[in-house]
Amino acid sequence: MGETFYIFKDGELRRKDNNIIIESLEGEKKNLKAEVAEEIYLFGEISMNTKLLNYLSQLKIILHVFNYYGFYSGSFYPRESNVSGYLLVNQVRKYDNSEERLRIAKEILKAASYNIYRNLRYYNGRGTDLANPMREIQSLTNRLDLCTSISELMGTEGNIRKTYYSSWNLIFKEELFDKRVKRPPDNMVNSLLSFTNSLIYTTVLSEIYKTQLNPTISFLHQPGAKRFSLCLDIAEIFKPLIGERMIFSLINKNQITEDDFDRDSNCLYLKDSAKRTILMEYDKRLKRTILHRDLGREVSYKYLIRLECYKLIKDIIGEKEYSGFKIWW
Amino acid sequence: MYIVLMYDIMMDEKGAKVQRNAFKICKRYLTHIQKSVFEGNLSELNLMKLKKELNLYIRDEKDSFIIFKSRDEKWLTKEFLGKKDNKTSNFF
């Protein structure tokens, strides 16, 4: 697995000695090992030139850019080198066939809601009474099977998420979270959710890049213009496992408190030090490994995301029916 | 595979060139932690690439490169005496 670099300082990123080097405004330098780097996350104000972008593209390194406030702005997505026309044609066909599309979308949501259920079950076993939301989520999950259209699925998913979010205060043992608000998030938990979701989104994008899948054609979400909606689909499955578990632990261990946010902005903006804490934790989680049942070897959480892409590919080319990733441990 | 690489290069007439090139090659694959010491995680393939690139410059009778390999970073404890640094960190 390649390495991921996170840059917080302001400075200049450039190509030097056939390597990538970052030099901060204070003159500090760091080598980003070009041969092993896979992704670079930029949180500071960085200047760079096309010479660097060309080099990144040559090495297939993805650059994710976050703006001053820590919101995801976009990625430098190097020229696709893993392309397959055959797969693309079939991916579009799958999307276009409403029955098939519904089946895949259902599978994604079933996996996502199962993972949500598992999160609740975990905290239920640790002295928080979550029996009611658990039961509700289970019955809503069963209802997914009966849905006959994508919009119906989305509606049920919304209900699952609503029930899920309403139980968060029990997990935090504090009144921190009322309801999910986006654009802009209005309190600490909403801001954290938005931030971690954008991280997961970028990780999924990086993993899709390594496969032949086309990131713009999705099944659950509407494949709109201007965004990689397949990332949203796959991220749905991993949000509970990677993002939300991390939020619970960050808050319950007091690693992140309201002091880490800019209060004047209604807790909208994360302080730099907090972003760092979250990313370190996030990075650690992506590297965490589990023994894969089918593969019989240790795989990291990050690799699980890629495996999900491979499963989708297998379904698309008609080799094996897709079944979403469900936490099994 | 976790790797610690170090080298000694004889500084005669051609030494500077060898040293310069070796340094540039190594830092593309590994983290430079001390004067002539590097460390990092490499795949089998990347290690082969690194060795191949280095072999273009190494003079068999004068320069010596040592590579310590460990299957995983967890089988190795790293201890600092004196100044600690975090050059291997992925955060900057």
Short mmCIF file of N, CA and C in Angstrom, two decimals, chain A residues 72-217:
data_model
loop_
_atom_site.label_atom_id
_atom_site.label_comp_id
_atom_site.label_asym_id
_atom_site.label_seq_id
_atom_site.Cartn_x
_atom_site.Cartn_y
_atom_site.Cartn_z
N TYR A 72 -13.77 20.26 1.45
CA TYR A 72 -13.20 19.65 0.25
C TYR A 72 -13.47 20.51 -0.97
N SER A 73 -12.43 20.86 -1.71
CA SER A 73 -12.67 21.65 -2.93
C SER A 73 -12.55 20.81 -4.18
N GLY A 74 -11.70 19.82 -4.18
CA GLY A 74 -11.59 19.01 -5.37
C GLY A 74 -10.32 18.20 -5.38
N SER A 75 -10.13 17.46 -6.46
CA SER A 75 -8.96 16.61 -6.55
C SER A 75 -8.28 16.83 -7.88
N PHE A 76 -6.98 16.67 -7.87
CA PHE A 76 -6.29 16.58 -9.15
C PHE A 76 -6.26 15.09 -9.47
N TYR A 77 -7.03 14.73 -10.46
CA TYR A 77 -7.25 13.34 -10.80
C TYR A 77 -6.46 13.05 -12.06
N PRO A 78 -5.31 12.42 -11.94
CA PRO A 78 -4.48 12.24 -13.12
C PRO A 78 -5.19 11.47 -14.23
N ARG A 79 -4.72 11.65 -15.41
CA ARG A 79 -5.26 10.94 -16.56
C ARG A 79 -5.54 9.49 -16.21
N GLU A 80 -6.71 9.01 -16.56
CA GLU A 80 -7.07 7.63 -16.26
C GLU A 80 -6.14 6.71 -17.03
N SER A 81 -5.48 5.82 -16.32
CA SER A 81 -4.63 4.90 -17.06
C SER A 81 -5.22 3.50 -17.04
N ASN A 82 -6.06 3.25 -16.02
CA ASN A 82 -6.72 1.96 -16.00
C ASN A 82 -8.08 2.13 -16.66
N VAL A 83 -8.11 2.07 -17.95
CA VAL A 83 -9.40 2.23 -18.59
C VAL A 83 -9.80 0.94 -19.26
N SER A 84 -11.09 0.73 -19.31
CA SER A 84 -11.59 -0.44 -19.99
C SER A 84 -12.92 -0.06 -20.62
N GLY A 85 -12.93 0.00 -21.92
CA GLY A 85 -14.16 0.36 -22.61
C GLY A 85 -15.23 -0.67 -22.36
N TYR A 86 -14.80 -1.91 -22.31
CA TYR A 86 -15.74 -3.02 -22.09
C TYR A 86 -16.49 -2.83 -20.79
N LEU A 87 -15.71 -2.50 -19.73
CA LEU A 87 -16.34 -2.33 -18.43
C LEU A 87 -17.26 -1.11 -18.43
N LEU A 88 -16.80 -0.04 -19.08
CA LEU A 88 -17.60 1.19 -19.11
C LEU A 88 -18.96 0.93 -19.75
N VAL A 89 -18.93 0.26 -20.90
CA VAL A 89 -20.18 -0.05 -21.60
C VAL A 89 -21.11 -0.83 -20.70
N ASN A 90 -20.54 -1.82 -20.01
CA ASN A 90 -21.37 -2.65 -19.15
C ASN A 90 -21.86 -1.91 -17.91
N GLN A 91 -21.00 -1.00 -17.42
CA GLN A 91 -21.41 -0.22 -16.24
C GLN A 91 -22.61 0.65 -16.59
N VAL A 92 -22.55 1.26 -17.75
CA VAL A 92 -23.67 2.10 -18.18
C VAL A 92 -24.91 1.25 -18.40
N ARG A 93 -24.72 0.08 -18.99
CA ARG A 93 -25.86 -0.81 -19.22
C ARG A 93 -26.53 -1.19 -17.91
N LYS A 94 -25.70 -1.52 -16.92
CA LYS A 94 -26.23 -1.87 -15.59
C LYS A 94 -27.04 -0.71 -15.05
N TYR A 95 -26.49 0.48 -15.22
CA TYR A 95 -27.18 1.65 -14.70
C TYR A 95 -28.51 1.84 -15.40
N ASP A 96 -28.51 1.59 -16.70
CA ASP A 96 -29.67 1.88 -17.52
C ASP A 96 -30.80 0.86 -17.32
N ASN A 97 -30.43 -0.31 -16.88
CA ASN A 97 -31.42 -1.34 -16.65
C ASN A 97 -32.00 -1.13 -15.25
N SER A 98 -33.25 -0.63 -15.19
CA SER A 98 -33.77 -0.17 -13.89
C SER A 98 -33.81 -1.31 -12.86
N GLU A 99 -34.07 -2.52 -13.33
CA GLU A 99 -34.14 -3.64 -12.39
C GLU A 99 -32.78 -3.90 -11.75
N GLU A 100 -31.78 -3.95 -12.64
CA GLU A 100 -30.43 -4.23 -12.17
C GLU A 100 -29.93 -3.12 -11.28
N ARG A 101 -30.23 -1.89 -11.69
CA ARG A 101 -29.77 -0.74 -10.92
C ARG A 101 -30.36 -0.79 -9.51
N LEU A 102 -31.65 -1.10 -9.47
CA LEU A 102 -32.33 -1.16 -8.18
C LEU A 102 -31.71 -2.24 -7.30
N ARG A 103 -31.37 -3.36 -7.92
CA ARG A 103 -30.79 -4.47 -7.14
C ARG A 103 -29.46 -4.04 -6.50
N ILE A 104 -28.63 -3.38 -7.30
CA ILE A 104 -27.33 -2.97 -6.77
C ILE A 104 -27.50 -1.90 -5.70
N ALA A 105 -28.39 -0.94 -5.99
CA ALA A 105 -28.61 0.14 -5.01
C ALA A 105 -29.12 -0.44 -3.69
N LYS A 106 -30.01 -1.42 -3.80
CA LYS A 106 -30.57 -2.05 -2.61
C LYS A 106 -29.47 -2.72 -1.80
N GLU A 107 -28.61 -3.41 -2.52
CA GLU A 107 -27.51 -4.13 -1.87
C GLU A 107 -26.61 -3.16 -1.12
N ILE A 108 -26.35 -2.01 -1.75
CA ILE A 108 -25.50 -1.00 -1.11
C ILE A 108 -26.15 -0.51 0.18
N LEU A 109 -27.43 -0.20 0.08
CA LEU A 109 -28.11 0.33 1.26
C LEU A 109 -28.27 -0.71 2.35
N LYS A 110 -28.50 -1.96 1.93
CA LYS A 110 -28.65 -3.01 2.94
C LYS A 110 -27.35 -3.15 3.73
N ALA A 111 -26.25 -3.11 2.99
CA ALA A 111 -24.95 -3.22 3.67
C ALA A 111 -24.75 -2.01 4.58
N ALA A 112 -25.08 -0.82 4.07
CA ALA A 112 -24.87 0.39 4.87
C ALA A 112 -25.70 0.34 6.14
N SER A 113 -26.97 -0.08 6.02
CA SER A 113 -27.80 -0.04 7.22
C SER A 113 -27.41 -1.16 8.18
N TYR A 114 -26.91 -2.25 7.63
CA TYR A 114 -26.42 -3.29 8.53
C TYR A 114 -25.24 -2.77 9.35
N ASN A 115 -24.35 -2.05 8.68
CA ASN A 115 -23.19 -1.50 9.39
C ASN A 115 -23.61 -0.47 10.43
N ILE A 116 -24.64 0.29 10.11
CA ILE A 116 -25.19 1.23 11.08
C ILE A 116 -25.70 0.46 12.29
N TYR A 117 -26.43 -0.61 11.99
CA TYR A 117 -26.99 -1.44 13.06
C TYR A 117 -25.88 -1.98 13.96
N ARG A 118 -24.79 -2.39 13.32
CA ARG A 118 -23.68 -2.94 14.10
C ARG A 118 -23.07 -1.91 15.03
N ASN A 119 -23.00 -0.67 14.55
CA ASN A 119 -22.48 0.40 15.41
C ASN A 119 -23.32 0.54 16.65
N LEU A 120 -24.64 0.52 16.46
CA LEU A 120 -25.54 0.65 17.60
C LEU A 120 -25.40 -0.55 18.51
N ARG A 121 -25.31 -1.73 17.90
CA ARG A 121 -25.21 -2.94 18.71
C ARG A 121 -23.97 -2.89 19.60
N TYR A 122 -22.90 -2.35 19.03
CA TYR A 122 -21.66 -2.25 19.80
C TYR A 122 -21.86 -1.41 21.05
N TYR A 123 -22.49 -0.25 20.88
CA TYR A 123 -22.69 0.62 22.04
C TYR A 123 -23.77 0.08 22.95
N ASN A 124 -24.72 -0.67 22.39
CA ASN A 124 -25.75 -1.29 23.21
C ASN A 124 -25.13 -2.29 24.18
N GLY A 125 -24.12 -2.99 23.68
CA GLY A 125 -23.44 -3.97 24.52
C GLY A 125 -22.54 -3.32 25.55
N ARG A 126 -22.39 -2.02 25.47
CA ARG A 126 -21.49 -1.36 26.40
C ARG A 126 -22.26 -0.43 27.34
N GLY A 127 -23.46 -0.82 27.65
CA GLY A 127 -24.16 -0.11 28.71
C GLY A 127 -25.03 1.05 28.28
N THR A 128 -25.16 1.28 26.96
CA THR A 128 -26.09 2.31 26.53
C THR A 128 -27.32 1.59 25.99
N ASP A 129 -28.47 1.96 26.45
CA ASP A 129 -29.66 1.25 26.00
C ASP A 129 -30.11 1.76 24.65
N LEU A 130 -29.85 0.97 23.62
CA LEU A 130 -30.21 1.39 22.26
C LEU A 130 -31.17 0.41 21.62
N ALA A 131 -31.86 -0.36 22.46
CA ALA A 131 -32.72 -1.41 21.92
C ALA A 131 -33.78 -0.86 20.97
N ASN A 132 -34.36 0.29 21.32
CA ASN A 132 -35.41 0.83 20.46
C ASN A 132 -34.93 1.25 19.08
N PRO A 133 -33.92 2.11 18.98
CA PRO A 133 -33.45 2.45 17.64
C PRO A 133 -32.97 1.24 16.86
N MET A 134 -32.39 0.26 17.58
CA MET A 134 -31.92 -0.94 16.88
C MET A 134 -33.07 -1.66 16.21
N ARG A 135 -34.16 -1.81 16.99
CA ARG A 135 -35.30 -2.51 16.46
C ARG A 135 -35.87 -1.76 15.25
N GLU A 136 -35.93 -0.45 15.41
CA GLU A 136 -36.50 0.36 14.33
C GLU A 136 -35.66 0.25 13.06
N ILE A 137 -34.34 0.31 13.23
CA ILE A 137 -33.46 0.23 12.06
C ILE A 137 -33.60 -1.12 11.39
N GLN A 138 -33.76 -2.16 12.22
CA GLN A 138 -33.93 -3.49 11.63
C GLN A 138 -35.19 -3.58 10.79
N SER A 139 -36.26 -3.02 11.33
CA SER A 139 -37.50 -3.15 10.56
C SER A 139 -37.45 -2.28 9.30
N LEU A 140 -36.77 -1.13 9.41
CA LEU A 140 -36.63 -0.30 8.21
C LEU A 140 -35.75 -1.00 7.17
N THR A 141 -34.71 -1.71 7.65
CA THR A 141 -33.84 -2.45 6.73
C THR A 141 -34.63 -3.51 5.99
N ASN A 142 -35.52 -4.17 6.73
CA ASN A 142 -36.35 -5.18 6.07
C ASN A 142 -37.25 -4.56 5.01
N ARG A 143 -37.65 -3.32 5.28
CA ARG A 143 -38.53 -2.66 4.33
C ARG A 143 -37.80 -2.31 3.02
N LEU A 144 -36.47 -2.22 3.09
CA LEU A 144 -35.70 -1.91 1.88
C LEU A 144 -36.00 -2.90 0.78
N ASP A 145 -36.19 -4.17 1.19
CA ASP A 145 -36.43 -5.22 0.21
C ASP A 145 -37.67 -4.98 -0.63
N LEU A 146 -38.64 -4.29 -0.03
CA LEU A 146 -39.93 -4.12 -0.71
C LEU A 146 -39.94 -2.91 -1.63
N CYS A 147 -38.90 -2.06 -1.53
CA CYS A 147 -38.91 -0.84 -2.34
C CYS A 147 -38.87 -1.17 -3.83
N THR A 148 -39.59 -0.40 -4.59
CA THR A 148 -39.63 -0.69 -6.02
C THR A 148 -39.00 0.42 -6.86
N SER A 149 -38.54 1.48 -6.22
CA SER A 149 -37.88 2.53 -7.00
C SER A 149 -36.75 3.14 -6.19
N ILE A 150 -35.87 3.81 -6.91
CA ILE A 150 -34.71 4.40 -6.24
C ILE A 150 -35.15 5.46 -5.24
N SER A 151 -36.17 6.26 -5.61
CA SER A 151 -36.57 7.33 -4.70
C SER A 151 -37.17 6.75 -3.42
N GLU A 152 -37.84 5.62 -3.56
CA GLU A 152 -38.38 4.96 -2.38
C GLU A 152 -37.24 4.50 -1.47
N LEU A 153 -36.21 3.93 -2.11
CA LEU A 153 -35.03 3.48 -1.37
C LEU A 153 -34.41 4.63 -0.61
N MET A 154 -34.25 5.74 -1.32
CA MET A 154 -33.63 6.91 -0.71
C MET A 154 -34.45 7.39 0.49
N GLY A 155 -35.76 7.32 0.35
CA GLY A 155 -36.63 7.73 1.44
C GLY A 155 -36.42 6.86 2.67
N THR A 156 -36.40 5.52 2.44
CA THR A 156 -36.19 4.61 3.55
C THR A 156 -34.82 4.84 4.18
N GLU A 157 -33.85 5.10 3.31
CA GLU A 157 -32.50 5.36 3.84
C GLU A 157 -32.52 6.59 4.74
N GLY A 158 -33.25 7.61 4.28
CA GLY A 158 -33.37 8.82 5.09
C GLY A 158 -33.93 8.52 6.46
N ASN A 159 -34.95 7.64 6.50
CA ASN A 159 -35.54 7.28 7.79
C ASN A 159 -34.55 6.54 8.67
N ILE A 160 -33.78 5.63 8.03
CA ILE A 160 -32.79 4.88 8.81
C ILE A 160 -31.79 5.85 9.44
N ARG A 161 -31.30 6.77 8.62
CA ARG A 161 -30.32 7.74 9.11
C ARG A 161 -30.91 8.60 10.22
N LYS A 162 -32.18 8.95 10.06
CA LYS A 162 -32.82 9.81 11.06
C LYS A 162 -32.88 9.09 12.42
N THR A 163 -33.31 7.82 12.36
CA THR A 163 -33.36 7.05 13.59
C THR A 163 -31.97 6.93 14.20
N TYR A 164 -31.02 6.66 13.32
CA TYR A 164 -29.63 6.49 13.75
C TYR A 164 -29.13 7.76 14.43
N TYR A 165 -29.30 8.88 13.77
CA TYR A 165 -28.80 10.13 14.34
C TYR A 165 -29.49 10.47 15.65
N SER A 166 -30.77 10.11 15.74
CA SER A 166 -31.49 10.48 16.96
C SER A 166 -30.96 9.73 18.17
N SER A 167 -30.22 8.62 17.90
CA SER A 167 -29.71 7.87 19.05
C SER A 167 -28.31 8.32 19.45
N TRP A 168 -27.76 9.27 18.72
CA TRP A 168 -26.35 9.64 18.98
C TRP A 168 -26.16 10.29 20.34
N ASN A 169 -27.15 11.06 20.78
CA ASN A 169 -26.99 11.70 22.08
C ASN A 169 -26.83 10.68 23.19
N LEU A 170 -27.46 9.50 23.00
CA LEU A 170 -27.31 8.44 24.00
C LEU A 170 -25.88 7.92 24.00
N ILE A 171 -25.31 7.85 22.81
CA ILE A 171 -23.94 7.35 22.71
C ILE A 171 -22.96 8.36 23.32
N PHE A 172 -23.21 9.64 23.04
CA PHE A 172 -22.32 10.67 23.59
C PHE A 172 -22.61 10.92 25.08
N LYS A 173 -23.76 10.45 25.53
CA LYS A 173 -24.23 10.72 26.90
C LYS A 173 -24.33 12.23 27.16
N GLU A 174 -24.62 12.97 26.15
CA GLU A 174 -24.67 14.42 26.25
C GLU A 174 -25.57 14.92 25.14
N GLU A 175 -26.15 16.07 25.33
CA GLU A 175 -27.00 16.63 24.27
C GLU A 175 -26.13 17.39 23.27
N LEU A 176 -25.55 16.67 22.33
CA LEU A 176 -24.64 17.33 21.40
C LEU A 176 -25.22 17.45 20.02
N PHE A 177 -26.13 16.54 19.73
CA PHE A 177 -26.53 16.38 18.35
C PHE A 177 -28.04 16.36 18.26
N ASP A 178 -28.57 17.22 17.44
CA ASP A 178 -30.01 17.31 17.32
C ASP A 178 -30.46 16.63 16.05
N LYS A 179 -30.13 17.22 14.94
CA LYS A 179 -30.40 16.54 13.67
C LYS A 179 -29.34 16.94 12.66
N ARG A 180 -29.25 16.13 11.62
CA ARG A 180 -28.22 16.37 10.62
C ARG A 180 -28.55 17.62 9.82
N VAL A 181 -27.63 18.55 9.83
CA VAL A 181 -27.80 19.76 9.04
C VAL A 181 -26.56 19.93 8.17
N LYS A 182 -26.79 20.18 6.90
CA LYS A 182 -25.66 20.40 5.98
C LYS A 182 -25.76 21.79 5.40
N ARG A 183 -24.72 22.18 4.76
CA ARG A 183 -24.70 23.44 3.99
C ARG A 183 -25.35 24.61 4.68
N PRO A 184 -24.85 25.22 5.70
CA PRO A 184 -23.65 24.74 6.39
C PRO A 184 -24.02 23.93 7.62
N PRO A 185 -23.11 23.04 8.08
CA PRO A 185 -23.36 22.33 9.34
C PRO A 185 -23.46 23.33 10.48
N ASP A 186 -24.35 23.06 11.43
CA ASP A 186 -24.64 24.11 12.42
C ASP A 186 -24.13 23.83 13.82
N ASN A 187 -23.57 22.65 14.05
CA ASN A 187 -22.95 22.45 15.37
C ASN A 187 -21.76 21.51 15.23
N MET A 188 -21.15 21.20 16.38
CA MET A 188 -19.91 20.45 16.36
C MET A 188 -20.05 19.11 15.64
N VAL A 189 -21.09 18.34 16.02
CA VAL A 189 -21.20 17.00 15.45
C VAL A 189 -21.47 17.06 13.95
N ASN A 190 -22.30 18.01 13.54
CA ASN A 190 -22.57 18.14 12.11
C ASN A 190 -21.31 18.52 11.33
N SER A 191 -20.52 19.40 11.90
CA SER A 191 -19.28 19.78 11.22
C SER A 191 -18.33 18.61 11.12
N LEU A 192 -18.23 17.85 12.22
CA LEU A 192 -17.36 16.68 12.21
C LEU A 192 -17.81 15.69 11.15
N LEU A 193 -19.13 15.47 11.09
CA LEU A 193 -19.67 14.54 10.11
C LEU A 193 -19.33 14.99 8.69
N SER A 194 -19.52 16.28 8.44
CA SER A 194 -19.23 16.77 7.10
C SER A 194 -17.76 16.57 6.76
N PHE A 195 -16.92 16.86 7.74
CA PHE A 195 -15.49 16.74 7.49
C PHE A 195 -15.08 15.29 7.23
N THR A 196 -15.52 14.38 8.10
CA THR A 196 -15.12 12.98 7.90
C THR A 196 -15.75 12.40 6.64
N ASN A 197 -16.97 12.81 6.34
CA ASN A 197 -17.58 12.30 5.11
C ASN A 197 -16.78 12.73 3.89
N SER A 198 -16.27 13.95 3.90
CA SER A 198 -15.50 14.37 2.74
C SER A 198 -14.18 13.61 2.68
N LEU A 199 -13.64 13.24 3.84
CA LEU A 199 -12.41 12.43 3.82
C LEU A 199 -12.68 11.06 3.23
N ILE A 200 -13.77 10.44 3.65
CA ILE A 200 -14.09 9.11 3.14
C ILE A 200 -14.33 9.18 1.64
N TYR A 201 -15.01 10.22 1.25
CA TYR A 201 -15.28 10.42 -0.17
C TYR A 201 -13.98 10.45 -0.98
N THR A 202 -12.99 11.18 -0.48
CA THR A 202 -11.73 11.27 -1.21
C THR A 202 -10.99 9.94 -1.21
N THR A 203 -11.06 9.22 -0.08
CA THR A 203 -10.38 7.92 -0.04
C THR A 203 -11.01 6.97 -1.05
N VAL A 204 -12.34 6.98 -1.10
CA VAL A 204 -13.02 6.11 -2.05
C VAL A 204 -12.62 6.49 -3.48
N LEU A 205 -12.54 7.77 -3.73
CA LEU A 205 -12.16 8.22 -5.07
C LEU A 205 -10.77 7.68 -5.43
N SER A 206 -9.84 7.77 -4.48
CA SER A 206 -8.49 7.28 -4.74
C SER A 206 -8.51 5.79 -5.04
N GLU A 207 -9.36 5.06 -4.34
CA GLU A 207 -9.41 3.62 -4.57
C GLU A 207 -10.08 3.30 -5.91
N ILE A 208 -11.12 4.03 -6.25
CA ILE A 208 -11.78 3.79 -7.55
C ILE A 208 -10.80 4.07 -8.68
N TYR A 209 -9.94 5.06 -8.45
CA TYR A 209 -8.97 5.41 -9.47
C TYR A 209 -8.09 4.22 -9.86
N LYS A 210 -7.85 3.35 -8.88
CA LYS A 210 -6.97 2.21 -9.16
C LYS A 210 -7.70 1.09 -9.89
N THR A 211 -9.00 1.20 -10.00
CA THR A 211 -9.74 0.17 -10.72
C THR A 211 -10.22 0.74 -12.05
N GLN A 212 -10.88 -0.11 -12.82
CA GLN A 212 -11.34 0.35 -14.13
C GLN A 212 -12.70 1.03 -14.09
N LEU A 213 -13.29 1.07 -12.90
CA LEU A 213 -14.63 1.65 -12.80
C LEU A 213 -14.64 3.11 -13.19
N ASN A 214 -15.75 3.56 -13.72
CA ASN A 214 -15.90 4.97 -14.02
C ASN A 214 -16.60 5.65 -12.83
N PRO A 215 -15.92 6.60 -12.21
CA PRO A 215 -16.47 7.15 -10.96
C PRO A 215 -17.71 8.03 -11.14
N THR A 216 -18.10 8.32 -12.36
CA THR A 216 -19.24 9.21 -12.53
C THR A 216 -20.56 8.46 -12.69
N ILE A 217 -20.49 7.17 -12.96
CA ILE A 217 -21.73 6.43 -13.16
C ILE A 217 -22.07 5.65 -11.90
#
